XYZ file of C-alpha atoms in Angstrom:
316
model
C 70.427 77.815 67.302
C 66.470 78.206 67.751
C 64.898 81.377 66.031
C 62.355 83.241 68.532
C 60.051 86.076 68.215
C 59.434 88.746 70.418
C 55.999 90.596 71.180
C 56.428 93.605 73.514
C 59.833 94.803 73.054
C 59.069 98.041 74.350
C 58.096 97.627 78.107
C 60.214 97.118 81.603
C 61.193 93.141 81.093
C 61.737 92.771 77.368
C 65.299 93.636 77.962
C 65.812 90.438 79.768
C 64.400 88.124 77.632
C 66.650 89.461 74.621
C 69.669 88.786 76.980
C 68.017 85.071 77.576
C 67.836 84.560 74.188
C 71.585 86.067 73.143
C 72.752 84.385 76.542
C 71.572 80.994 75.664
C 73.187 80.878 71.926
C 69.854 81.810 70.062
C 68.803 84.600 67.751
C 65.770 87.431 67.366
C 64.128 87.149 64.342
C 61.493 89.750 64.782
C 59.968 92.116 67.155
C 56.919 94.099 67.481
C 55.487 96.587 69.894
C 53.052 99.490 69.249
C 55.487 101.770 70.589
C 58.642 102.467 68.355
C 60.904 103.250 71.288
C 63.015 99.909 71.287
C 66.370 101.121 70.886
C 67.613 98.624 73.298
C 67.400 96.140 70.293
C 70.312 97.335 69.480
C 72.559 95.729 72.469
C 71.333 92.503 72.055
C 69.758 91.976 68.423
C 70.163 94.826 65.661
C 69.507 92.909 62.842
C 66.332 91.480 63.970
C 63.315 92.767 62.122
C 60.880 95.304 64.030
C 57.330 95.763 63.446
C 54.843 98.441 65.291
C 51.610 96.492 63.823
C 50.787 93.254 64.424
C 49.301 92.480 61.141
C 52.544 93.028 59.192
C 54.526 91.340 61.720
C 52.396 88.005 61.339
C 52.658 88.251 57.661
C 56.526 88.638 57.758
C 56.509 85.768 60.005
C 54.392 83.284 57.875
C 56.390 84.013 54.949
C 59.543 82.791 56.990
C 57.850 79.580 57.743
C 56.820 79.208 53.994
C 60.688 79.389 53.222
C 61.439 77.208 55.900
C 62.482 78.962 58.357
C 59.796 79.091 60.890
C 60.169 80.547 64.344
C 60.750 78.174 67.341
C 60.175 80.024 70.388
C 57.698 83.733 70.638
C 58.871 85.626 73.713
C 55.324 87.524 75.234
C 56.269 90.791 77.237
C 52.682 92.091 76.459
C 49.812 93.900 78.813
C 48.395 91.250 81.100
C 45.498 91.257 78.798
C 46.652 89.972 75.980
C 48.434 87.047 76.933
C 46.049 84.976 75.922
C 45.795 85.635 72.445
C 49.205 86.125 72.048
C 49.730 82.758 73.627
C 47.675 81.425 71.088
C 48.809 82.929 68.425
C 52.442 81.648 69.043
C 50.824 78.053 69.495
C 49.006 78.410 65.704
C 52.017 79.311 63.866
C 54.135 76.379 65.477
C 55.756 77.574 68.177
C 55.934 77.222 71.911
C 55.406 80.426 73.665
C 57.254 81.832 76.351
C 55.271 84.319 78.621
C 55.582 86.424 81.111
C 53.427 86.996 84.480
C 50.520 86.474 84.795
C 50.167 83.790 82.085
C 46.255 84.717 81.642
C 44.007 86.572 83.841
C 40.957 84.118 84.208
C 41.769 80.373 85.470
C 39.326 78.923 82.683
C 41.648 80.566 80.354
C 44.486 78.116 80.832
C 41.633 75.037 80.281
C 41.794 76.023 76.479
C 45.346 76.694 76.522
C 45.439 73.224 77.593
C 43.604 71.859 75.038
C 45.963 74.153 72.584
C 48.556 72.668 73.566
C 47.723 69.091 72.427
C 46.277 70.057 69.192
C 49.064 71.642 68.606
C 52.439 69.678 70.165
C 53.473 73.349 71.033
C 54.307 74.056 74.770
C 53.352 76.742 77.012
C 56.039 78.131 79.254
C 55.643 80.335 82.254
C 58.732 83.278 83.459
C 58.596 82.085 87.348
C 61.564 83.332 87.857
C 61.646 83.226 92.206
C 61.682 79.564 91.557
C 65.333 79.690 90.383
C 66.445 81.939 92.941
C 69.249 80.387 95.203
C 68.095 81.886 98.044
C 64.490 80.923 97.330
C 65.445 77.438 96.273
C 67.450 76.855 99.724
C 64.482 77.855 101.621
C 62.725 75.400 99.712
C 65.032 72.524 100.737
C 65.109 73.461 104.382
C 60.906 73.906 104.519
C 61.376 70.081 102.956
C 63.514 68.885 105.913
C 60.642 69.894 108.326
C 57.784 68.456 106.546
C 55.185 69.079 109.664
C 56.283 72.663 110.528
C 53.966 75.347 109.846
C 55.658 78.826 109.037
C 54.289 82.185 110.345
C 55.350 84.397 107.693
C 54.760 88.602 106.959
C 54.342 89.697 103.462
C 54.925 93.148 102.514
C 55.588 94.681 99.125
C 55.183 98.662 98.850
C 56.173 99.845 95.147
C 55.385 103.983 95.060
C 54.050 104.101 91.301
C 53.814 107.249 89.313
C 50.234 108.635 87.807
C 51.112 107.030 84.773
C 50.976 103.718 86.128
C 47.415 104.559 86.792
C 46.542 105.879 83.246
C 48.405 103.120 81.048
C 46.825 99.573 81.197
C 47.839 98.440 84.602
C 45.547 101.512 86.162
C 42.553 98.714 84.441
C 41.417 96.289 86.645
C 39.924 94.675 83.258
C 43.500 94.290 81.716
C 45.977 94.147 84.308
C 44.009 92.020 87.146
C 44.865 94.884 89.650
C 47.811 95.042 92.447
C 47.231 91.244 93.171
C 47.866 90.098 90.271
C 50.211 92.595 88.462
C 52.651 92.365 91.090
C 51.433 90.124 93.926
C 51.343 86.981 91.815
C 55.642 86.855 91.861
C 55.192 86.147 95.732
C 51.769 83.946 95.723
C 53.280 81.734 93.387
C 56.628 81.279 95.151
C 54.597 81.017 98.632
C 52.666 78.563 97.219
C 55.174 76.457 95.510
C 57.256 76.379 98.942
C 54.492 75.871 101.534
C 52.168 74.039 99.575
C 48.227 74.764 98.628
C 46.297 76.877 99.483
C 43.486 75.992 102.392
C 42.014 79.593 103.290
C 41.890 83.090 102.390
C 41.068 86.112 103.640
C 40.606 89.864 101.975
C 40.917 92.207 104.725
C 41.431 95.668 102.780
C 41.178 96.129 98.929
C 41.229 99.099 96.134
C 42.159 96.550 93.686
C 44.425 98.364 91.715
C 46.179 100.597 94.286
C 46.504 98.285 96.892
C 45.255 94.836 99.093
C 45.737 93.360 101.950
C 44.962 89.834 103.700
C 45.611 86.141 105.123
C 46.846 83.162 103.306
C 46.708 79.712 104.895
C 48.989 77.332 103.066
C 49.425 73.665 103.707
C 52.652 74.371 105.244
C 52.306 78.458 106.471
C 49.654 81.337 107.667
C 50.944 84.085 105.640
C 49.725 88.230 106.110
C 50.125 90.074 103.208
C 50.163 93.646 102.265
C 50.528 95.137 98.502
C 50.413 98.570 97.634
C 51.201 100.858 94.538
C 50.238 103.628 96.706
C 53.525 106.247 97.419
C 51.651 107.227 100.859
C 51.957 103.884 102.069
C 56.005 103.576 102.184
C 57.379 103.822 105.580
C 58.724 107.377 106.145
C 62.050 106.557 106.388
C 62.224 104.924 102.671
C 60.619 108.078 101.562
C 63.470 110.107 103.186
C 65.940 108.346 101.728
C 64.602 108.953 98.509
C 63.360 105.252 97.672
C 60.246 104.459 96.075
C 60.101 100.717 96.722
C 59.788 98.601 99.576
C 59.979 94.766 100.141
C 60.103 93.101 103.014
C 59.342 89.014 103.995
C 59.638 87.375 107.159
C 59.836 84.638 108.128
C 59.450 83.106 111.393
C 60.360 86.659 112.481
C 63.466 86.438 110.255
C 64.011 89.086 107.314
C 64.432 86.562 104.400
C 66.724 88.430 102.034
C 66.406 87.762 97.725
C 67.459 91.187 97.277
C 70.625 90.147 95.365
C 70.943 87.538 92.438
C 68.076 88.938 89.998
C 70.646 89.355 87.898
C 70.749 86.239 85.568
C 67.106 84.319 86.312
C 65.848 85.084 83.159
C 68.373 83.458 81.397
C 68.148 80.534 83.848
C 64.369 79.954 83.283
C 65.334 80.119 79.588
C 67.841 77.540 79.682
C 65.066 75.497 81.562
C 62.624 76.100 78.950
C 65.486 75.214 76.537
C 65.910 71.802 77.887
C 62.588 71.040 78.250
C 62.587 71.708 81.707
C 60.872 75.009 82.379
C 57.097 75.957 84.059
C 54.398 75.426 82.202
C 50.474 75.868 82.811
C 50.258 73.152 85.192
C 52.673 75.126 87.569
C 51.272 78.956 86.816
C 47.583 77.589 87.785
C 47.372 77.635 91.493
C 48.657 81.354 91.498
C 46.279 82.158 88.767
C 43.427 80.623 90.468
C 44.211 82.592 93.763
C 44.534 86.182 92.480
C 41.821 85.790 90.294
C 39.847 85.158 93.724
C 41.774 87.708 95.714
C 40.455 90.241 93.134
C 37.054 89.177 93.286
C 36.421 88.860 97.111
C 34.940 91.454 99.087
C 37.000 92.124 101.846
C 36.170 91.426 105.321
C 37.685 94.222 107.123
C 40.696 93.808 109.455
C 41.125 90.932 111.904
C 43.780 88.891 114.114
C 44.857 87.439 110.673
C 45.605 90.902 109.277
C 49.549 92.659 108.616
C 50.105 94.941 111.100
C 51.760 97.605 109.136
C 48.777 97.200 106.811
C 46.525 98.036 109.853
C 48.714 100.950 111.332
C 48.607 102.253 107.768
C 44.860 101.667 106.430
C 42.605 100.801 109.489
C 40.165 104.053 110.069
């Protein structure tokens, strides 16, 4: 049974990391979070310790490791922002880290991770979670079978966000990396882990933390993209039926569906990671390195190469 630590316990995804870890025969040691509304503890770990300042929690951990009983895994559901340190910090105290999207922000960030990593003998492991999809790993096989076939593919990912989503961290371009990379980066890296690297991009439209839009050109497809936080940018029909998110990817002209069998990919990943199996920085990088340029190109205005719904909806 290995012992793990949590940091961010309080946020969307924690809850599915502390049903990887009871899922997969292990135990919560400790938790912390700023915020003291982490009641959900209670379905998975009761007894683990809970700590709302990070000082006392890496004190109570360090005096486990002194009795010998260090932790073996720290779980990172933190702001964007601070993945880095708390990467590191898992890394220092002996443990391989387990991290959510995005792993860092800035692609020179995962150099000294790197270099972390063999200093230390601890691994980094990244939540990719499309990658274990069925649906996504069939598509995978069958793009494969037809290695000189290049894929016209749609992208479009509407999300109607609250204000607070524009007030807490992820309203920061600083400390969330903006719409790209908060929420586009699931797609890019399973795009780009299908269809291969990326050869050109394009930024046709950006606010960078409401919403982008663009052209990928992948080894293997010629991908338009639209992302938007925005609530005005749902079709009106999703709106009517009182939905505030939608997803759509096509393929080929073909709806591919992943809809269903989120359940359980958490735990999946974590079995990975378990095994010594999982995605580490050498598989997070080429996403990394492409939102990080997304975010930092000035857009070109909208071409041939540009989502039509994006156009219809943003085009003046």
């Amino acid at each position: 049974m290995k012992r793990f630590a949590l940091i961010g316990a309080a946020g969307y995804i924690a809850p599915r990391h502390m049903k990887a870890i009871k899922d997969t025969g292990n135990i919560l040691v400790a938790a912390l979070d700023k915020c003291d509304s982490v009641g959900i503890i209670d379905h998975y770990f009761p007894e683990a310790d809970f700590f709302t300042e990070f000082e006392r929690f890496d004190r109570h951990i360090d005096k486990l490791r002194r009795k010998g009983k260090p932790i073996d895994y720290v779980s990172i559901c933190s702001p964007n922002y601070l993945h880095d340190a708390h990467i590191r910090w898992a890394l220092r105290i002996g443990a391989d880290a387990i991290c959510e999207k995005p792993l860092v922000l800035n692609p020179w960030n995962l150099d000294a991770l790197e270099e972390l990593e063999k200093e230390t003998g601890r691994k980094v492991w990244n939540i990719l979670q499309l990658r274990v999809h069925p649906n996504v790993l069939k598509l995978k096989e069958k793009v494969e079978k037809e290695p000189n076939k290049v894929y016209e593919i749609d992208l479009l990912y509407l999300t109607g966000r609250g204000k607070w989503y524009f007030y807490s961290w992820k309203g920061d371009l600083e400390k969330s990396g903006g719409v790209a990379t908060n929420i586009g980066i699931h797609f890019f890296d399973m795009l780009i882990w299908i269809f291969g690297k990326v050869k050109h991009f394009e930024v046709h439209y950006s606010e960078p933390i409401k919403k982008m839009a663009g052209y990928l050109e992948l080894e293997r497809a010629k991908v338009r993209w639209f992302l938007s936080v925005d609530l005005k940018d749902l079709p009106e029909e999703v709106i009517k039926q009182g939905k505030r998110t939608y997803r759509s990817l096509l393929i080929e002209g073909e709806e591919f569906n992943f809809d269903s069998g989120f359940t359980d990919l958490h735990t999946e990943v974590y079995k990975r990671i378990l095994e010594g199996k999982g995605f580490g920085i050498k598989d997070a990088r080429p996403s990394i390195e492409l939102v990080y340029q997304l975010r930092n190109a000035k857009p070109i205005g909208f071409n041939e190469n540009s989502h039509p719904y994006a156009v219809k909806r943003l085009a003046k």
